[in-house]
PDB file of C-alpha atoms and ligand atoms in Angstrom:
ATOM      1  CA  MET D 186     -47.258 168.625 -21.271  1.00 77.00           C
ATOM      2  CA  ASN D 187     -45.739 168.062 -24.642  1.00 85.00           C
ATOM      3  CA  ARG D 188     -42.242 166.762 -24.028  1.00 84.00           C
ATOM      4  CA  ARG D 189     -41.535 166.368 -27.709  1.00 85.00           C
ATOM      5  CA  TYR D 190     -41.052 170.107 -28.076  1.00 92.00           C
ATOM      6  CA  ARG D 191     -40.364 171.559 -24.636  1.00 96.00           C
ATOM      7  CA  ARG D 192     -39.252 170.866 -21.107  1.00 96.00           C
ATOM      8  CA  THR D 193     -41.715 170.325 -18.326  1.00 97.00           C
ATOM      9  CA  ILE D 194     -40.726 172.499 -15.374  1.00 98.00           C
ATOM     10  CA  ILE D 195     -42.072 172.211 -11.839  1.00 98.00           C
ATOM     11  CA  ALA D 196     -41.087 175.228  -9.763  1.00 98.00           C
ATOM     12  CA  GLY D 197     -41.800 175.760  -6.090  1.00 98.00           C
ATOM     13  CA  ASN D 198     -42.338 179.348  -4.977  1.00 98.00           C
ATOM     14  CA  TRP D 199     -41.699 179.424  -1.255  1.00 98.00           C
ATOM     15  CA  LYS D 200     -42.677 183.126  -1.041  1.00 98.00           C
ATOM     16  CA  MET D 201     -41.740 184.635   2.361  1.00 98.00           C
ATOM     17  CA  ASN D 202     -41.509 181.289   4.152  1.00 98.00           C
ATOM     18  CA  LYS D 203     -38.708 179.188   5.659  1.00 98.00           C
ATOM     19  CA  THR D 204     -35.689 180.359   7.621  1.00 98.00           C
ATOM     20  CA  PRO D 205     -32.356 178.864   6.511  1.00 98.00           C
ATOM     21  CA  ALA D 206     -32.731 176.123   9.159  1.00 98.00           C
ATOM     22  CA  GLU D 207     -36.258 175.329   7.962  1.00 98.00           C
ATOM     23  CA  ALA D 208     -35.079 175.426   4.354  1.00 98.00           C
ATOM     24  CA  ARG D 209     -32.418 172.843   5.137  1.00 98.00           C
ATOM     25  CA  LYS D 210     -35.007 170.527   6.702  1.00 98.00           C
ATOM     26  CA  LEU D 211     -37.400 170.802   3.748  1.00 98.00           C
ATOM     27  CA  VAL D 212     -34.684 170.288   1.129  1.00 98.00           C
ATOM     28  CA  GLU D 213     -33.367 167.255   3.017  1.00 98.00           C
ATOM     29  CA  GLU D 214     -36.874 165.763   2.851  1.00 98.00           C
ATOM     30  CA  LEU D 215     -37.360 166.639  -0.823  1.00 98.00           C
ATOM     31  CA  LYS D 216     -33.940 165.766  -2.161  1.00 98.00           C
ATOM     32  CA  PRO D 217     -34.094 161.958  -2.327  1.00 97.00           C
ATOM     33  CA  VAL D 218     -37.113 162.164  -4.662  1.00 96.00           C
ATOM     34  CA  ILE D 219     -36.770 165.409  -6.617  1.00 97.00           C
ATOM     35  CA  ALA D 220     -33.111 164.787  -7.414  1.00 96.00           C
ATOM     36  CA  LYS D 221     -34.175 161.659  -9.305  1.00 95.00           C
ATOM     37  CA  ALA D 222     -36.759 163.354 -11.557  1.00 95.00           C
ATOM     38  CA  LYS D 223     -35.734 162.622 -15.141  1.00 94.00           C
ATOM     39  CA  TRP D 224     -38.683 163.790 -17.184  1.00 94.00           C
ATOM     40  CA  CYS D 225     -39.167 167.193 -15.663  1.00 96.00           C
ATOM     41  CA  GLU D 226     -36.890 169.908 -14.383  1.00 97.00           C
ATOM     42  CA  VAL D 227     -37.435 170.856 -10.746  1.00 98.00           C
ATOM     43  CA  VAL D 228     -36.727 174.365  -9.480  1.00 98.00           C
ATOM     44  CA  LEU D 229     -36.927 175.736  -5.949  1.00 98.00           C
ATOM     45  CA  CYS D 230     -37.515 179.511  -5.884  1.00 99.00           C
ATOM     46  CA  VAL D 231     -36.558 180.409  -2.355  1.00 98.00           C
ATOM     47  CA  PRO D 232     -36.138 183.584  -0.276  1.00 98.00           C
ATOM     48  CA  PHE D 233     -32.803 185.379  -0.862  1.00 98.00           C
ATOM     49  CA  VAL D 234     -31.389 184.354   2.529  1.00 98.00           C
ATOM     50  CA  ASP D 235     -32.055 180.664   1.821  1.00 98.00           C
ATOM     51  CA  ILE D 236     -30.219 180.623  -1.512  1.00 98.00           C
ATOM     52  CA  PRO D 237     -26.756 179.685  -0.132  1.00 98.00           C
ATOM     53  CA  ILE D 238     -27.935 176.715   1.933  1.00 98.00           C
ATOM     54  CA  VAL D 239     -30.300 175.417  -0.770  1.00 98.00           C
ATOM     55  CA  VAL D 240     -27.627 175.747  -3.480  1.00 98.00           C
ATOM     56  CA  ARG D 241     -25.178 173.882  -1.252  1.00 98.00           C
ATOM     57  CA  LEU D 242     -27.593 171.055  -0.476  1.00 98.00           C
ATOM     58  CA  LEU D 243     -28.549 170.562  -4.133  1.00 98.00           C
ATOM     59  CA  LYS D 244     -25.104 171.054  -5.615  1.00 96.00           C
ATOM     60  CA  ASP D 245     -24.641 167.560  -7.074  1.00 92.00           C
ATOM     61  CA  THR D 246     -28.159 167.281  -8.458  1.00 97.00           C
ATOM     62  CA  ARG D 247     -30.088 168.529 -11.473  1.00 96.00           C
ATOM     63  CA  VAL D 248     -32.496 170.443  -9.240  1.00 98.00           C
ATOM     64  CA  ALA D 249     -32.160 174.161  -9.941  1.00 98.00           C
ATOM     65  CA  VAL D 250     -32.444 177.044  -7.525  1.00 98.00           C
ATOM     66  CA  GLY D 251     -34.262 180.267  -8.283  1.00 98.00           C
ATOM     67  CA  ALA D 252     -34.980 183.606  -6.639  1.00 98.00           C
ATOM     68  CA  GLN D 253     -38.358 185.317  -6.458  1.00 98.00           C
ATOM     69  CA  ASN D 254     -37.384 188.785  -7.659  1.00 98.00           C
ATOM     70  CA  LEU D 255     -34.449 190.870  -8.866  1.00 98.00           C
ATOM     71  CA  HIS D 256     -33.741 194.546  -9.407  1.00 98.00           C
ATOM     72  CA  GLN D 257     -33.756 195.850 -12.968  1.00 98.00           C
ATOM     73  CA  ASP D 258     -30.409 197.641 -12.642  1.00 98.00           C
ATOM     74  CA  GLU D 259     -26.995 196.008 -12.620  1.00 97.00           C
ATOM     75  CA  SER D 260     -25.791 197.687  -9.434  1.00 98.00           C
ATOM     76  CA  GLY D 261     -25.990 200.961  -7.556  1.00 98.00           C
ATOM     77  CA  ALA D 262     -27.601 202.837  -4.718  1.00 98.00           C
ATOM     78  CA  PHE D 263     -30.724 200.727  -4.327  1.00 98.00           C
ATOM     79  CA  THR D 264     -30.837 199.863  -0.659  1.00 98.00           C
ATOM     80  CA  GLY D 265     -32.379 196.482   0.040  1.00 97.00           C
ATOM     81  CA  GLU D 266     -32.334 195.320  -3.566  1.00 98.00           C
ATOM     82  CA  VAL D 267     -30.578 192.373  -5.213  1.00 98.00           C
ATOM     83  CA  SER D 268     -29.223 192.270  -8.773  1.00 98.00           C
ATOM     84  CA  GLY D 269     -29.268 189.519 -11.362  1.00 98.00           C
ATOM     85  CA  ALA D 270     -25.474 189.183 -11.206  1.00 98.00           C
ATOM     86  CA  MET D 271     -25.688 188.652  -7.429  1.00 98.00           C
ATOM     87  CA  LEU D 272     -28.269 185.900  -7.864  1.00 98.00           C
ATOM     88  CA  LYS D 273     -26.248 184.262 -10.607  1.00 98.00           C
ATOM     89  CA  GLY D 274     -23.113 184.476  -8.468  1.00 98.00           C
ATOM     90  CA  ALA D 275     -24.972 182.881  -5.570  1.00 98.00           C
ATOM     91  CA  GLY D 276     -25.871 179.874  -7.733  1.00 98.00           C
ATOM     92  CA  CYS D 277     -29.357 180.696  -9.046  1.00 98.00           C
ATOM     93  CA  LYS D 278     -30.447 179.558 -12.485  1.00 98.00           C
ATOM     94  CA  TYR D 279     -33.988 180.982 -12.447  1.00 98.00           C
ATOM     95  CA  VAL D 280     -35.766 184.044 -11.131  1.00 98.00           C
ATOM     96  CA  ILE D 281     -39.496 184.714 -10.886  1.00 98.00           C
ATOM     97  CA  VAL D 282     -40.431 188.023 -12.500  1.00 98.00           C
ATOM     98  CA  GLY D 283     -43.726 189.890 -12.233  1.00 98.00           C
ATOM     99  CA  HIS D 284     -45.450 187.636  -9.713  1.00 98.00           C
ATOM    100  CA  SER D 285     -48.961 188.968  -9.097  1.00 97.00           C
ATOM    101  CA  GLU D 286     -48.125 189.593  -5.431  1.00 97.00           C
ATOM    102  CA  ARG D 287     -45.377 191.984  -6.533  1.00 98.00           C
ATOM    103  CA  ARG D 288     -47.644 193.589  -9.112  1.00 96.00           C
ATOM    104  CA  GLN D 289     -50.332 194.004  -6.444  1.00 95.00           C
ATOM    105  CA  TYR D 290     -48.367 194.897  -3.287  1.00 96.00           C
ATOM    106  CA  VAL D 291     -45.240 196.578  -4.665  1.00 95.00           C
ATOM    107  CA  GLY D 292     -46.844 198.138  -7.743  1.00 96.00           C
ATOM    108  CA  GLU D 293     -44.772 196.380 -10.407  1.00 97.00           C
ATOM    109  CA  THR D 294     -46.043 197.381 -13.836  1.00 98.00           C
ATOM    110  CA  ASP D 295     -45.798 195.578 -17.177  1.00 97.00           C
ATOM    111  CA  ALA D 296     -43.049 198.041 -18.179  1.00 97.00           C
ATOM    112  CA  LEU D 297     -41.003 197.275 -15.055  1.00 98.00           C
ATOM    113  CA  VAL D 298     -41.539 193.549 -15.554  1.00 98.00           C
ATOM    114  CA  SER D 299     -40.143 193.945 -19.069  1.00 98.00           C
ATOM    115  CA  GLU D 300     -37.019 195.675 -17.684  1.00 98.00           C
ATOM    116  CA  LYS D 301     -36.590 192.890 -15.151  1.00 98.00           C
ATOM    117  CA  VAL D 302     -36.893 190.211 -17.840  1.00 98.00           C
ATOM    118  CA  ARG D 303     -34.028 191.859 -19.717  1.00 98.00           C
ATOM    119  CA  ALA D 304     -31.974 192.249 -16.537  1.00 98.00           C
ATOM    120  CA  ALA D 305     -32.431 188.555 -15.746  1.00 98.00           C
ATOM    121  CA  LEU D 306     -31.387 187.475 -19.244  1.00 98.00           C
ATOM    122  CA  ASP D 307     -28.405 189.839 -19.225  1.00 98.00           C
ATOM    123  CA  ALA D 308     -27.256 188.229 -15.982  1.00 98.00           C
ATOM    124  CA  GLY D 309     -27.583 184.739 -17.450  1.00 98.00           C
ATOM    125  CA  LEU D 310     -30.707 183.848 -15.478  1.00 98.00           C
ATOM    126  CA  ARG D 311     -33.870 182.229 -16.836  1.00 98.00           C
ATOM    127  CA  PRO D 312     -36.859 184.431 -15.936  1.00 98.00           C
ATOM    128  CA  ILE D 313     -40.163 182.774 -15.013  1.00 98.00           C
ATOM    129  CA  VAL D 314     -42.542 185.515 -16.132  1.00 98.00           C
ATOM    130  CA  CYS D 315     -45.904 185.524 -14.376  1.00 98.00           C
ATOM    131  CA  VAL D 316     -49.028 186.751 -16.138  1.00 98.00           C
ATOM    132  CA  GLY D 317     -52.712 186.429 -15.330  1.00 98.00           C
ATOM    133  CA  GLU D 318     -55.977 188.147 -14.641  1.00 97.00           C
ATOM    134  CA  SER D 319     -57.958 189.082 -11.541  1.00 95.00           C
ATOM    135  CA  LEU D 320     -61.475 187.776 -10.975  1.00 94.00           C
ATOM    136  CA  PRO D 321     -63.186 191.030 -12.095  1.00 95.00           C
ATOM    137  CA  GLN D 322     -61.033 191.011 -15.243  1.00 96.00           C
ATOM    138  CA  ARG D 323     -62.074 187.402 -15.978  1.00 95.00           C
ATOM    139  CA  GLU D 324     -65.714 188.279 -15.357  1.00 94.00           C
ATOM    140  CA  MET D 325     -65.415 191.254 -17.718  1.00 96.00           C
ATOM    141  CA  GLY D 326     -64.189 188.856 -20.415  1.00 96.00           C
ATOM    142  CA  ILE D 327     -60.827 190.585 -20.868  1.00 98.00           C
ATOM    143  CA  THR D 328     -58.516 187.750 -19.757  1.00 98.00           C
ATOM    144  CA  LYS D 329     -57.000 187.139 -23.181  1.00 98.00           C
ATOM    145  CA  ASP D 330     -56.569 190.840 -24.001  1.00 98.00           C
ATOM    146  CA  LEU D 331     -54.863 191.462 -20.685  1.00 98.00           C
ATOM    147  CA  VAL D 332     -52.582 188.435 -20.960  1.00 98.00           C
ATOM    148  CA  THR D 333     -51.700 189.428 -24.534  1.00 98.00           C
ATOM    149  CA  LEU D 334     -50.567 192.834 -23.306  1.00 98.00           C
ATOM    150  CA  GLN D 335     -48.591 191.338 -20.402  1.00 98.00           C
ATOM    151  CA  VAL D 336     -46.827 188.820 -22.656  1.00 98.00           C
ATOM    152  CA  LYS D 337     -46.096 191.305 -25.454  1.00 98.00           C
ATOM    153  CA  THR D 338     -44.732 193.894 -23.038  1.00 98.00           C
ATOM    154  CA  ALA D 339     -42.559 191.317 -21.260  1.00 98.00           C
ATOM    155  CA  LEU D 340     -41.096 190.316 -24.625  1.00 98.00           C
ATOM    156  CA  THR D 341     -40.285 193.855 -25.794  1.00 97.00           C
ATOM    157  CA  GLY D 342     -36.805 193.885 -27.289  1.00 95.00           C
ATOM    158  CA  ILE D 343     -36.264 190.157 -26.746  1.00 97.00           C
ATOM    159  CA  GLY D 344     -34.689 188.298 -29.661  1.00 97.00           C
ATOM    160  CA  VAL D 345     -35.535 184.758 -30.640  1.00 97.00           C
ATOM    161  CA  ASP D 346     -32.347 183.371 -29.042  1.00 96.00           C
ATOM    162  CA  GLN D 347     -33.280 184.854 -25.703  1.00 97.00           C
ATOM    163  CA  LEU D 348     -36.883 183.673 -25.993  1.00 98.00           C
ATOM    164  CA  LYS D 349     -35.629 180.114 -25.443  1.00 95.00           C
ATOM    165  CA  LYS D 350     -34.518 181.059 -21.946  1.00 98.00           C
ATOM    166  CA  ILE D 351     -37.863 182.510 -20.889  1.00 98.00           C
ATOM    167  CA  VAL D 352     -40.516 180.512 -19.062  1.00 98.00           C
ATOM    168  CA  PHE D 353     -44.056 181.854 -18.764  1.00 98.00           C
ATOM    169  CA  ALA D 354     -46.369 181.065 -15.884  1.00 98.00           C
ATOM    170  CA  TYR D 355     -50.085 181.627 -16.356  1.00 98.00           C
ATOM    171  CA  GLU D 356     -51.296 182.497 -12.878  1.00 98.00           C
ATOM    172  CA  PRO D 357     -54.907 183.647 -12.581  1.00 97.00           C
ATOM    173  CA  ILE D 358     -54.842 185.889  -9.508  1.00 96.00           C
ATOM    174  CA  TRP D 359     -58.148 184.504  -8.272  1.00 94.00           C
ATOM    175  CA  ALA D 360     -56.569 181.053  -8.013  1.00 92.00           C
ATOM    176  CA  ILE D 361     -53.398 182.014  -6.128  1.00 92.00           C
ATOM    177  CA  GLY D 362     -53.404 180.938  -2.509  1.00 84.00           C
ATOM    178  CA  THR D 363     -57.196 180.713  -2.545  1.00 87.00           C
ATOM    179  CA  GLY D 364     -57.647 176.970  -2.970  1.00 83.00           C
ATOM    180  CA  LYS D 365     -59.694 177.810  -6.088  1.00 83.00           C
ATOM    181  CA  THR D 366     -57.950 176.152  -9.007  1.00 86.00           C
ATOM    182  CA  ALA D 367     -58.654 176.979 -12.630  1.00 89.00           C
ATOM    183  CA  THR D 368     -60.141 173.965 -14.375  1.00 95.00           C
ATOM    184  CA  ALA D 369     -57.715 172.111 -16.606  1.00 96.00           C
ATOM    185  CA  GLU D 370     -59.618 173.533 -19.594  1.00 97.00           C
ATOM    186  CA  GLN D 371     -59.396 177.136 -18.326  1.00 97.00           C
ATOM    187  CA  ALA D 372     -55.665 176.734 -17.641  1.00 97.00           C
ATOM    188  CA  ALA D 373     -55.027 175.137 -21.026  1.00 97.00           C
ATOM    189  CA  GLU D 374     -57.052 177.768 -22.886  1.00 98.00           C
ATOM    190  CA  VAL D 375     -54.935 180.640 -21.580  1.00 98.00           C
ATOM    191  CA  CYS D 376     -51.620 178.738 -21.834  1.00 98.00           C
ATOM    192  CA  GLU D 377     -52.498 177.992 -25.461  1.00 98.00           C
ATOM    193  CA  HIS D 378     -53.371 181.645 -25.986  1.00 98.00           C
ATOM    194  CA  ILE D 379     -49.957 182.694 -24.608  1.00 98.00           C
ATOM    195  CA  ARG D 380     -48.315 180.366 -27.127  1.00 98.00           C
ATOM    196  CA  THR D 381     -50.391 181.928 -29.908  1.00 98.00           C
ATOM    197  CA  VAL D 382     -49.217 185.400 -28.895  1.00 98.00           C
ATOM    198  CA  ILE D 383     -45.598 184.177 -28.944  1.00 98.00           C
ATOM    199  CA  ARG D 384     -46.159 182.429 -32.300  1.00 98.00           C
ATOM    200  CA  LYS D 385     -47.426 185.651 -33.865  1.00 98.00           C
ATOM    201  CA  ILE D 386     -44.221 187.438 -32.848  1.00 98.00           C
ATOM    202  CA  TYR D 387     -41.552 184.750 -33.346  1.00 98.00           C
ATOM    203  CA  GLY D 388     -43.118 182.059 -35.554  1.00 98.00           C
ATOM    204  CA  ALA D 389     -44.315 178.518 -34.919  1.00 97.00           C
ATOM    205  CA  ARG D 390     -41.038 176.733 -34.211  1.00 97.00           C
ATOM    206  CA  PRO D 391     -39.730 179.073 -31.460  1.00 97.00           C
ATOM    207  CA  ALA D 392     -43.213 179.287 -29.915  1.00 98.00           C
ATOM    208  CA  ARG D 393     -43.640 175.552 -29.567  1.00 97.00           C
ATOM    209  CA  SER D 394     -40.399 175.289 -27.573  1.00 97.00           C
ATOM    210  CA  VAL D 395     -41.456 177.728 -24.837  1.00 98.00           C
ATOM    211  CA  THR D 396     -42.387 176.212 -21.479  1.00 98.00           C
ATOM    212  CA  ILE D 397     -45.675 177.662 -20.216  1.00 98.00           C
ATOM    213  CA  GLN D 398     -46.572 176.710 -16.669  1.00 98.00           C
ATOM    214  CA  TYR D 399     -49.839 176.989 -14.804  1.00 97.00           C
ATOM    215  CA  GLY D 400     -49.890 178.338 -11.254  1.00 97.00           C
ATOM    216  CA  GLY D 401     -52.756 178.792  -8.814  1.00 95.00           C
ATOM    217  CA  SER D 402     -53.526 176.301  -6.046  1.00 93.00           C
ATOM    218  CA  MET D 403     -51.914 173.425  -7.918  1.00 96.00           C
ATOM    219  CA  ASN D 404     -51.704 170.513  -5.497  1.00 96.00           C
ATOM    220  CA  ALA D 405     -51.223 166.781  -5.112  1.00 95.00           C
ATOM    221  CA  GLU D 406     -54.823 166.096  -6.175  1.00 96.00           C
ATOM    222  CA  ASN D 407     -55.236 168.319  -9.229  1.00 96.00           C
ATOM    223  CA  SER D 408     -51.729 168.343 -10.707  1.00 97.00           C
ATOM    224  CA  GLU D 409     -52.097 165.233 -12.822  1.00 97.00           C
ATOM    225  CA  GLU D 410     -55.177 166.554 -14.610  1.00 97.00           C
ATOM    226  CA  LEU D 411     -53.702 170.034 -15.149  1.00 97.00           C
ATOM    227  CA  LEU D 412     -50.437 168.593 -16.459  1.00 97.00           C
ATOM    228  CA  SER D 413     -52.279 166.274 -18.823  1.00 96.00           C
ATOM    229  CA  MET D 414     -53.180 169.318 -20.958  1.00 97.00           C
ATOM    230  CA  LEU D 415     -50.858 169.691 -23.962  1.00 94.00           C
ATOM    231  CA  ASP D 416     -50.127 173.375 -23.434  1.00 95.00           C
ATOM    232  CA  VAL D 417     -49.609 173.168 -19.657  1.00 97.00           C
ATOM    233  CA  ASP D 418     -45.889 172.469 -19.422  1.00 97.00           C
ATOM    234  CA  GLY D 419     -45.483 172.425 -15.684  1.00 98.00           C
ATOM    235  CA  GLY D 420     -46.452 174.327 -12.601  1.00 98.00           C
ATOM    236  CA  LEU D 421     -45.472 177.241 -10.417  1.00 98.00           C
ATOM    237  CA  ILE D 422     -46.482 176.076  -6.992  1.00 98.00           C
ATOM    238  CA  GLY D 423     -46.837 178.204  -3.876  1.00 97.00           C
ATOM    239  CA  GLY D 424     -48.555 176.658  -0.852  1.00 96.00           C
ATOM    240  CA  ALA D 425     -48.047 173.038  -1.879  1.00 97.00           C
ATOM    241  CA  SER D 426     -44.307 173.574  -2.357  1.00 98.00           C
ATOM    242  CA  LEU D 427     -43.878 174.130   1.389  1.00 98.00           C
ATOM    243  CA  LYS D 428     -44.813 170.566   2.332  1.00 97.00           C
ATOM    244  CA  ALA D 429     -42.489 167.820   1.167  1.00 98.00           C
ATOM    245  CA  LYS D 430     -45.245 165.234   0.659  1.00 98.00           C
ATOM    246  CA  ASP D 431     -47.369 167.540  -1.514  1.00 98.00           C
ATOM    247  CA  PHE D 432     -44.517 168.893  -3.630  1.00 98.00           C
ATOM    248  CA  ILE D 433     -43.162 165.378  -4.187  1.00 98.00           C
ATOM    249  CA  ALA D 434     -46.624 164.246  -5.370  1.00 98.00           C
ATOM    250  CA  ILE D 435     -46.665 167.083  -7.946  1.00 98.00           C
ATOM    251  CA  VAL D 436     -43.130 166.281  -9.126  1.00 98.00           C
ATOM    252  CA  ASN D 437     -44.137 162.631  -9.476  1.00 97.00           C
ATOM    253  CA  ALA D 438     -47.198 163.637 -11.533  1.00 96.00           C
ATOM    254  CA  ALA D 439     -44.935 165.596 -13.897  1.00 97.00           C
ATOM    255  CA  ASN D 440     -42.285 162.916 -14.031  1.00 94.00           C
ATOM    256  CA  GLN D 441     -44.480 160.129 -15.437  1.00 86.00           C
TER     257      GLN D 441
HETATM  258  C1  LIG O 594     -47.745 181.184  -6.579  1.00 69.63           C
HETATM  259  O1  LIG O 594     -47.296 181.711  -5.572  1.00 69.63           O
HETATM  260  O2  LIG O 594     -47.219 181.438  -7.661  1.00 69.63           O
HETATM  261  C2  LIG O 594     -48.886 180.271  -6.438  1.00 69.63           C
HETATM  262  C3  LIG O 594     -49.372 179.727  -7.508  1.00 69.63           C
HETATM  263  O3  LIG O 594     -49.347 180.052  -5.173  1.00 69.63           O
HETATM  264  P1  LIG O 594     -50.392 178.899  -4.731  1.00 69.63           P
HETATM  265  O4  LIG O 594     -49.913 177.613  -5.354  1.00 69.63           O
HETATM  266  O5  LIG O 594     -50.331 178.872  -3.250  1.00 69.63           O
HETATM  267  O6  LIG O 594     -51.732 179.286  -5.270  1.00 69.63           O
END
């Protein structure tokens, strides 16, 4: 974390978990602690159907609500899809874009991710753009090349004013939901590389203000070490965001 230049953001990604009733229970457990976090911003990225109840429960707090996906078009005949304007209207501030599970299971490409980043910004949402390599890609030594391409493509056509609204999440696929965390050094190396890519496009000052999170089995035990790295400005947390005790421990580690 480097709070001098950028915000630390801890975001929970609930994935396809929690009915509205379960969401209410979890938020009621989390709220007394996460609503008091001063030194980091807390975001809950919840399933679409949970957005209304979570927005309502967190309405008087600084905790933000996010979605996990949006459609790239403003409106139209896209059965089952949800637009940025709908998410904004429902009270979301953030939206995850290009999560590896969507790249892997729904076939989202870098080009589509780039369209979704623009759609999110146009709707007044802050996209959390996920990038990261698979294990074979890491073993082939192409992590940085791949991440460079993902970051550059996501930023196509994005001006410096809009850059401020974008959050990146470095999420090595081999660490997501596997219990295998990247070491703090591995996480920091790629987060720093992402900042270098951004610096080469926009210059040093805009690049140092961008929040770059790490995601991949971050938990109560390893969060403090990961967040101690200067270029790791927070976390995108899947599994550990579903249990109040674990998520609170991560928020506390970021809020020191
Ligand atoms: C994620 O879903 O973005 C994630 C990092 O999951 P987990 O923390 O469970 O690895």
